Amino acid sequence: RPPPPPPASSPTDNGTVGHPNGTLQQFPHIIIIGVRKGGTRALIEMLSLHSSVAAAQNEVHFFDWETHFQRGLPWYLSQMPYAFPDQRTVEKTPAYFTSSKVPKRIHQVSPDTKLLLILRDPTERVLSDYTQVFYNRLQKHKHYQPVESLLVKDGAINLGYKALNRSLYYLHMQNWLQYFPLENLHVVDGDELIRDPFPEMKKVERFLELEPQINASNFYFNKTKGFYCLRDHGRERCLHDTKGRAHPHVAPDILQKLYQFFQEPNRKFFEMVGRTFNWKMNI
Ligand SMILES: Nc1ncnc2c1ncn2[C@@H]1O[C@H](COP(=O)(O)OS(=O)(=O)O)[C@@H](OP(=O)(O)O)[C@H]1O
């Protein structure tokens, strides 16, 4: 279905913003809450293959940034795509997962929101996080530290390194489970989404109770990129070059330390969600 035209909007009784062609800007039924570098862009793009999904283009940062939150719900809705009434709106802001004030805020507005969380091997995620900051600093001609000096301090894992904290999934998950039951939240295996996206997307479709529509033929492996790309009504596209960058080399003894460091937090997370993931424990 072609995207609705940019509208001259008018607020309706229930707070949603309507357009004469019958489309609405509505509170998202689905929020991709994270995790940063988990594969959130790939997930929202793949979900957009479904004709019943209308996705916000940009990261909205409404519930985590005070300046945005102070603007209130009408502002949030104004950031949403125009969707037909039978479509579900989705937005993704990867920083929501690790921001402790967000679960309560989303719950207060809409406790039925379906949450999608995409996670990757925590060590891999830290290296991806480092790579992102590395490139951002490089672009701004700023100094960057070698990854190993951030990961380890005085011979031990450096707990002060923020990227490590973001990979302590159980810590953040605790906050969400205070407000949302596990049934409202589906964890997407980000490593599997990279390896073979179709089965992971079928699980997402089922969780969201969407009519089965996403097909194996919607995905093809691009050897040059080294990742799956999307095929949508014959149009082929890969994610941006900033997605799928090479990670820095890390000395094996430091990698081993990292794997060990994450063992206990991972176990706690598995227990919390009642399932396991194939995350590395050893070199
Ligand atoms: N199909 C496909 N194509 C390209 N990249 C893919 C794909 N599926 C998942 N990924 C992985 O997504 C990682 C980026 O995650 P996010 O989009 O969540 O990053 S961000 O937090 O929004 O910056 C990105 O991390 P890096 O590999 O570190 O760049 C990718 O590994």
Coordinates of N, CA and C in Angstrom, one line a residue, residues 42-167:
A42 N 17.3 -2.9 11.6 CA 17.0 -4.1 10.8 C 15.6 -4.6 11.1
L43 N 15.3 -4.6 12.4 CA 14.0 -5.1 12.9 C 12.8 -4.3 12.4
I44 N 13.0 -3.0 12.5 CA 11.8 -2.1 12.1 C 11.7 -2.1 10.6
E45 N 12.8 -2.2 9.9 CA 12.7 -2.2 8.4 C 12.0 -3.5 8.0
M46 N 12.4 -4.6 8.6 CA 11.8 -5.9 8.3 C 10.3 -6.0 8.6
L47 N 10.0 -5.4 9.7 CA 8.6 -5.3 10.2 C 7.8 -4.5 9.2
S48 N 8.4 -3.5 8.6 CA 7.7 -2.6 7.7 C 7.3 -3.3 6.4
L49 N 7.9 -4.5 6.2 CA 7.5 -5.3 5.0 C 6.0 -5.6 5.1
H50 N 5.5 -5.7 6.3 CA 4.1 -6.1 6.5 C 3.2 -4.9 6.2
S51 N 2.1 -5.1 5.4 CA 1.3 -4.0 5.0 C 0.4 -3.5 6.1
S52 N 0.3 -4.2 7.2 CA -0.4 -3.7 8.4 C 0.4 -2.9 9.4
V53 N 1.6 -2.6 9.0 CA 2.5 -1.9 9.9 C 2.9 -0.6 9.3
A54 N 2.8 0.5 10.2 CA 3.3 1.8 9.8 C 4.4 2.2 10.7
A55 N 5.5 2.5 10.2 CA 6.7 2.7 11.1 C 7.2 4.1 11.1
A56 N 7.5 4.6 12.3 CA 8.1 6.0 12.4 C 9.5 5.9 11.8
Q57 N 9.9 6.9 11.0 CA 11.2 6.9 10.3 C 12.3 7.1 11.3
N58 N 12.2 8.0 12.2 CA 13.3 8.4 13.1 C 13.1 7.9 14.5
E59 N 14.2 7.9 15.2 CA 14.1 7.6 16.6 C 13.5 8.8 17.3
V60 N 12.5 8.5 18.1 CA 11.7 9.7 18.6 C 12.2 10.2 20.0
H61 N 12.8 9.3 20.8 CA 13.4 9.7 22.1 C 12.4 10.5 22.9
F62 N 11.1 10.0 22.9 CA 10.1 10.8 23.7 C 10.2 10.5 25.2
F63 N 10.2 9.2 25.5 CA 10.1 8.8 26.9 C 11.5 8.9 27.7
D64 N 12.6 9.1 27.0 CA 13.9 9.1 27.7 C 14.5 10.5 27.7
W65 N 14.1 11.4 26.8 CA 14.7 12.7 26.7 C 13.8 13.7 27.4
E66 N 14.2 14.4 28.4 CA 13.3 15.3 29.2 C 12.8 16.4 28.2
T67 N 13.6 17.0 27.4 CA 13.2 18.1 26.5 C 12.0 17.6 25.6
H68 N 12.1 16.4 25.2 CA 11.0 15.8 24.3 C 9.8 15.5 25.2
F69 N 10.0 14.9 26.3 CA 8.9 14.4 27.2 C 8.1 15.6 27.6
Q70 N 8.7 16.7 27.9 CA 8.0 18.0 28.4 C 7.1 18.5 27.3
R71 N 7.4 18.2 26.1 CA 6.5 18.7 25.0 C 5.1 18.0 25.0
G72 N 5.0 16.9 25.7 CA 3.7 16.2 25.9 C 3.3 15.3 24.8
L73 N 2.2 14.6 25.0 CA 1.7 13.5 24.1 C 1.4 14.1 22.7
P74 N 0.8 15.3 22.6 CA 0.5 15.7 21.2 C 1.7 15.8 20.4
W75 N 2.8 16.2 21.0 CA 4.1 16.3 20.2 C 4.5 14.9 19.8
Y76 N 4.4 13.9 20.7 CA 4.8 12.5 20.4 C 4.0 12.0 19.3
L77 N 2.7 12.2 19.3 CA 1.8 11.8 18.2 C 2.2 12.4 16.9
S78 N 2.6 13.7 17.0 CA 2.9 14.4 15.7 C 4.2 13.8 15.1
Q79 N 4.9 13.0 15.8 CA 6.1 12.3 15.3 C 5.8 11.0 14.6
M80 N 4.5 10.6 14.8 CA 4.1 9.2 14.3 C 3.7 9.3 12.8
P81 N 3.9 8.2 12.1 CA 3.5 8.2 10.7 C 2.0 8.2 10.6
Y82 N 1.5 8.7 9.5 CA 0.0 8.6 9.2 C -0.3 7.1 8.8
A83 N -1.2 6.5 9.6 CA -1.5 5.1 9.4 C -3.0 4.9 9.1
F84 N -3.3 3.9 8.3 CA -4.8 3.6 8.1 C -5.3 3.0 9.4
P85 N -6.6 3.1 9.7 CA -7.1 2.6 11.0 C -6.8 1.1 11.2
D86 N -6.6 0.3 10.2 CA -6.3 -1.1 10.4 C -4.8 -1.4 10.5
Q87 N -4.0 -0.4 10.4 CA -2.6 -0.5 10.6 C -2.1 -0.3 12.0
R88 N -1.0 -1.0 12.4 CA -0.4 -0.8 13.7 C 0.8 0.1 13.5
T89 N 0.9 1.1 14.4 CA 2.0 2.0 14.4 C 3.1 1.4 15.2
V90 N 4.4 1.6 14.7 CA 5.5 1.2 15.5 C 6.6 2.3 15.5
E91 N 7.3 2.4 16.6 CA 8.4 3.3 16.7 C 9.6 2.6 17.3
K92 N 10.8 3.0 17.0 CA 12.0 2.4 17.7 C 12.9 3.4 18.3
T93 N 13.2 3.3 19.6 CA 14.2 4.1 20.2 C 15.0 3.2 21.1
P94 N 16.2 2.8 20.6 CA 17.0 1.8 21.3 C 17.4 2.2 22.7
A95 N 17.4 3.5 23.0 CA 17.9 3.9 24.4 C 16.8 3.7 25.4
Y96 N 15.5 3.4 25.0 CA 14.5 3.2 26.0 C 14.8 2.0 27.0
F97 N 15.4 0.9 26.4 CA 15.6 -0.3 27.2 C 16.5 0.0 28.5
T98 N 17.5 0.9 28.3 CA 18.4 1.1 29.4 C 18.1 2.4 30.2
S99 N 17.0 3.0 30.0 CA 16.6 4.2 30.7 C 15.5 3.8 31.7
S100 N 15.9 4.0 33.0 CA 15.0 3.4 34.1 C 13.6 4.1 34.2
K101 N 13.5 5.3 33.7 CA 12.2 6.0 33.9 C 11.2 5.6 32.8
V102 N 11.7 5.0 31.7 CA 10.8 4.8 30.5 C 9.7 3.8 30.8
P103 N 10.0 2.6 31.4 CA 8.8 1.6 31.5 C 7.6 2.2 32.1
K104 N 7.8 3.0 33.2 CA 6.6 3.6 33.9 C 5.9 4.5 33.0
R105 N 6.7 5.3 32.3 CA 6.1 6.4 31.5 C 5.2 5.8 30.3
I106 N 5.7 4.7 29.7 CA 5.0 4.1 28.6 C 3.7 3.4 29.3
H107 N 3.9 2.8 30.4 CA 2.8 2.0 31.0 C 1.7 3.0 31.4
Q108 N 2.1 4.2 31.9 CA 1.1 5.2 32.3 C 0.2 5.6 31.1
V109 N 0.8 5.7 29.9 CA 0.0 6.1 28.7 C -0.8 4.9 28.1
S110 N -0.1 3.8 28.0 CA -0.7 2.7 27.3 C -0.2 1.3 27.8
P111 N -0.8 0.7 28.9 CA -0.3 -0.5 29.5 C -0.3 -1.7 28.5
D112 N -1.1 -1.6 27.4 CA -1.2 -2.7 26.5 C -0.2 -2.7 25.4
T113 N 0.7 -1.7 25.4 CA 1.7 -1.6 24.3 C 2.5 -2.9 24.2
K114 N 2.7 -3.3 23.0 CA 3.5 -4.5 22.8 C 4.9 -4.1 22.6
L115 N 5.8 -4.7 23.4 CA 7.2 -4.3 23.4 C 8.0 -5.3 22.6
L116 N 8.9 -4.8 21.8 CA 9.9 -5.7 21.1 C 11.3 -5.3 21.6
L117 N 12.0 -6.3 22.0 CA 13.4 -6.1 22.5 C 14.3 -7.0 21.7
I118 N 15.3 -6.4 21.0 CA 16.2 -7.2 20.2 C 17.6 -7.2 20.9
L119 N 18.1 -8.4 21.2 CA 19.3 -8.5 21.9 C 20.3 -9.3 21.1
R120 N 21.6 -8.9 21.4 CA 22.7 -9.7 20.8 C 23.6 -10.2 21.9
D121 N 24.5 -11.1 21.5 CA 25.5 -11.5 22.4 C 26.1 -10.3 23.1
P122 N 26.1 -10.2 24.5 CA 26.5 -9.0 25.2 C 27.9 -8.5 24.8
T123 N 28.8 -9.4 24.6 CA 30.2 -9.0 24.3 C 30.2 -8.4 22.9
E124 N 29.5 -9.0 22.0 CA 29.4 -8.5 20.6 C 28.8 -7.1 20.6
R125 N 27.8 -7.0 21.5 CA 27.1 -5.7 21.5 C 28.0 -4.6 22.1
V126 N 28.8 -4.9 23.1 CA 29.8 -3.9 23.6 C 30.7 -3.5 22.5
L127 N 31.2 -4.4 21.7 CA 32.1 -4.1 20.6 C 31.5 -3.2 19.5
S128 N 30.2 -3.5 19.3 CA 29.4 -2.8 18.3 C 29.2 -1.3 18.8
D129 N 28.9 -1.2 20.1 CA 28.7 0.1 20.8 C 30.0 0.9 20.7
Y130 N 31.1 0.2 21.0 CA 32.4 0.9 20.9 C 32.7 1.4 19.4
T131 N 32.4 0.6 18.5 CA 32.6 0.9 17.1 C 31.8 2.1 16.7
Q132 N 30.6 2.2 17.1 CA 29.7 3.3 16.8 C 30.3 4.6 17.4
V133 N 30.7 4.6 18.6 CA 31.3 5.8 19.3 C 32.6 6.2 18.6
F134 N 33.4 5.1 18.3 CA 34.7 5.3 17.6 C 34.5 6.1 16.3
Y135 N 33.5 5.7 15.5 CA 33.3 6.4 14.2 C 32.7 7.8 14.4
N136 N 31.9 7.9 15.4 CA 31.3 9.3 15.7 C 32.5 10.2 16.0
R137 N 33.4 9.8 16.8 CA 34.5 10.6 17.3 C 35.5 10.9 16.1
L138 N 35.7 9.9 15.3 CA 36.5 10.0 14.2 C 36.0 11.1 13.2
Q139 N 34.7 11.1 13.0 CA 34.1 12.1 12.1 C 34.3 13.5 12.6
K140 N 34.2 13.6 14.0 CA 34.4 14.9 14.6 C 35.8 15.3 14.9
H141 N 36.7 14.5 14.4 CA 38.2 14.7 14.6 C 38.5 14.7 16.1
K142 N 37.8 13.9 16.9 CA 38.1 13.8 18.3 C 38.9 12.6 18.6
H143 N 39.6 12.7 19.8 CA 40.4 11.6 20.2 C 39.6 10.4 20.6
Y144 N 40.0 9.2 20.3 CA 39.3 8.0 20.8 C 40.3 7.1 21.5
Q145 N 39.8 6.4 22.5 CA 40.7 5.4 23.2 C 40.6 4.1 22.6
P146 N 41.7 3.3 22.6 CA 41.7 2.0 22.1 C 40.7 1.2 23.0
V147 N 40.0 0.2 22.3 CA 38.9 -0.5 23.0 C 39.4 -1.2 24.3
E148 N 40.6 -1.8 24.2 CA 41.1 -2.5 25.4 C 41.3 -1.7 26.6
S149 N 41.7 -0.4 26.4 CA 41.9 0.5 27.6 C 40.6 0.9 28.2
L150 N 39.5 0.8 27.5 CA 38.2 1.0 28.0 C 37.6 -0.2 28.8
L151 N 37.9 -1.3 28.2 CA 37.3 -2.6 28.7 C 38.0 -3.0 30.0
V152 N 39.3 -2.7 30.1 CA 40.0 -3.2 31.3 C 40.7 -2.1 32.0
K153 N 40.6 -2.1 33.4 CA 41.3 -1.1 34.1 C 42.0 -1.8 35.3
D154 N 43.3 -1.5 35.5 CA 44.1 -2.2 36.5 C 43.9 -3.7 36.5
G155 N 43.8 -4.2 35.3 CA 43.8 -5.7 35.2 C 42.4 -6.3 35.3
A156 N 41.4 -5.5 35.7 CA 40.0 -6.1 35.9 C 39.1 -5.4 34.9
I157 N 37.9 -6.0 34.7 CA 36.9 -5.4 33.8 C 36.5 -4.1 34.4
N158 N 36.5 -3.1 33.5 CA 36.2 -1.7 33.9 C 34.7 -1.4 34.0
L159 N 34.1 -1.5 35.2 CA 32.7 -1.4 35.4 C 32.2 0.0 35.1
G160 N 33.1 1.0 35.0 CA 32.8 2.3 34.7 C 32.5 2.6 33.2
Y161 N 32.8 1.6 32.4 CA 32.6 1.8 31.0 C 31.1 1.5 30.7
K162 N 30.4 2.6 30.2 CA 29.0 2.6 30.1 C 28.5 1.5 29.1
A163 N 29.3 1.2 28.1 CA 28.8 0.2 27.1 C 28.7 -1.2 27.8
L164 N 29.5 -1.4 28.8 CA 29.4 -2.7 29.5 C 28.1 -2.8 30.2
N165 N 27.7 -1.7 30.9 CA 26.5 -1.6 31.7 C 25.2 -1.9 30.7
R166 N 25.3 -1.4 29.5 CA 24.1 -1.6 28.6 C 24.0 -3.0 28.3
S167 N 25.0 -3.8 28.4 CA 24.9 -5.3 28.1 C 24.5 -6.1 29.3

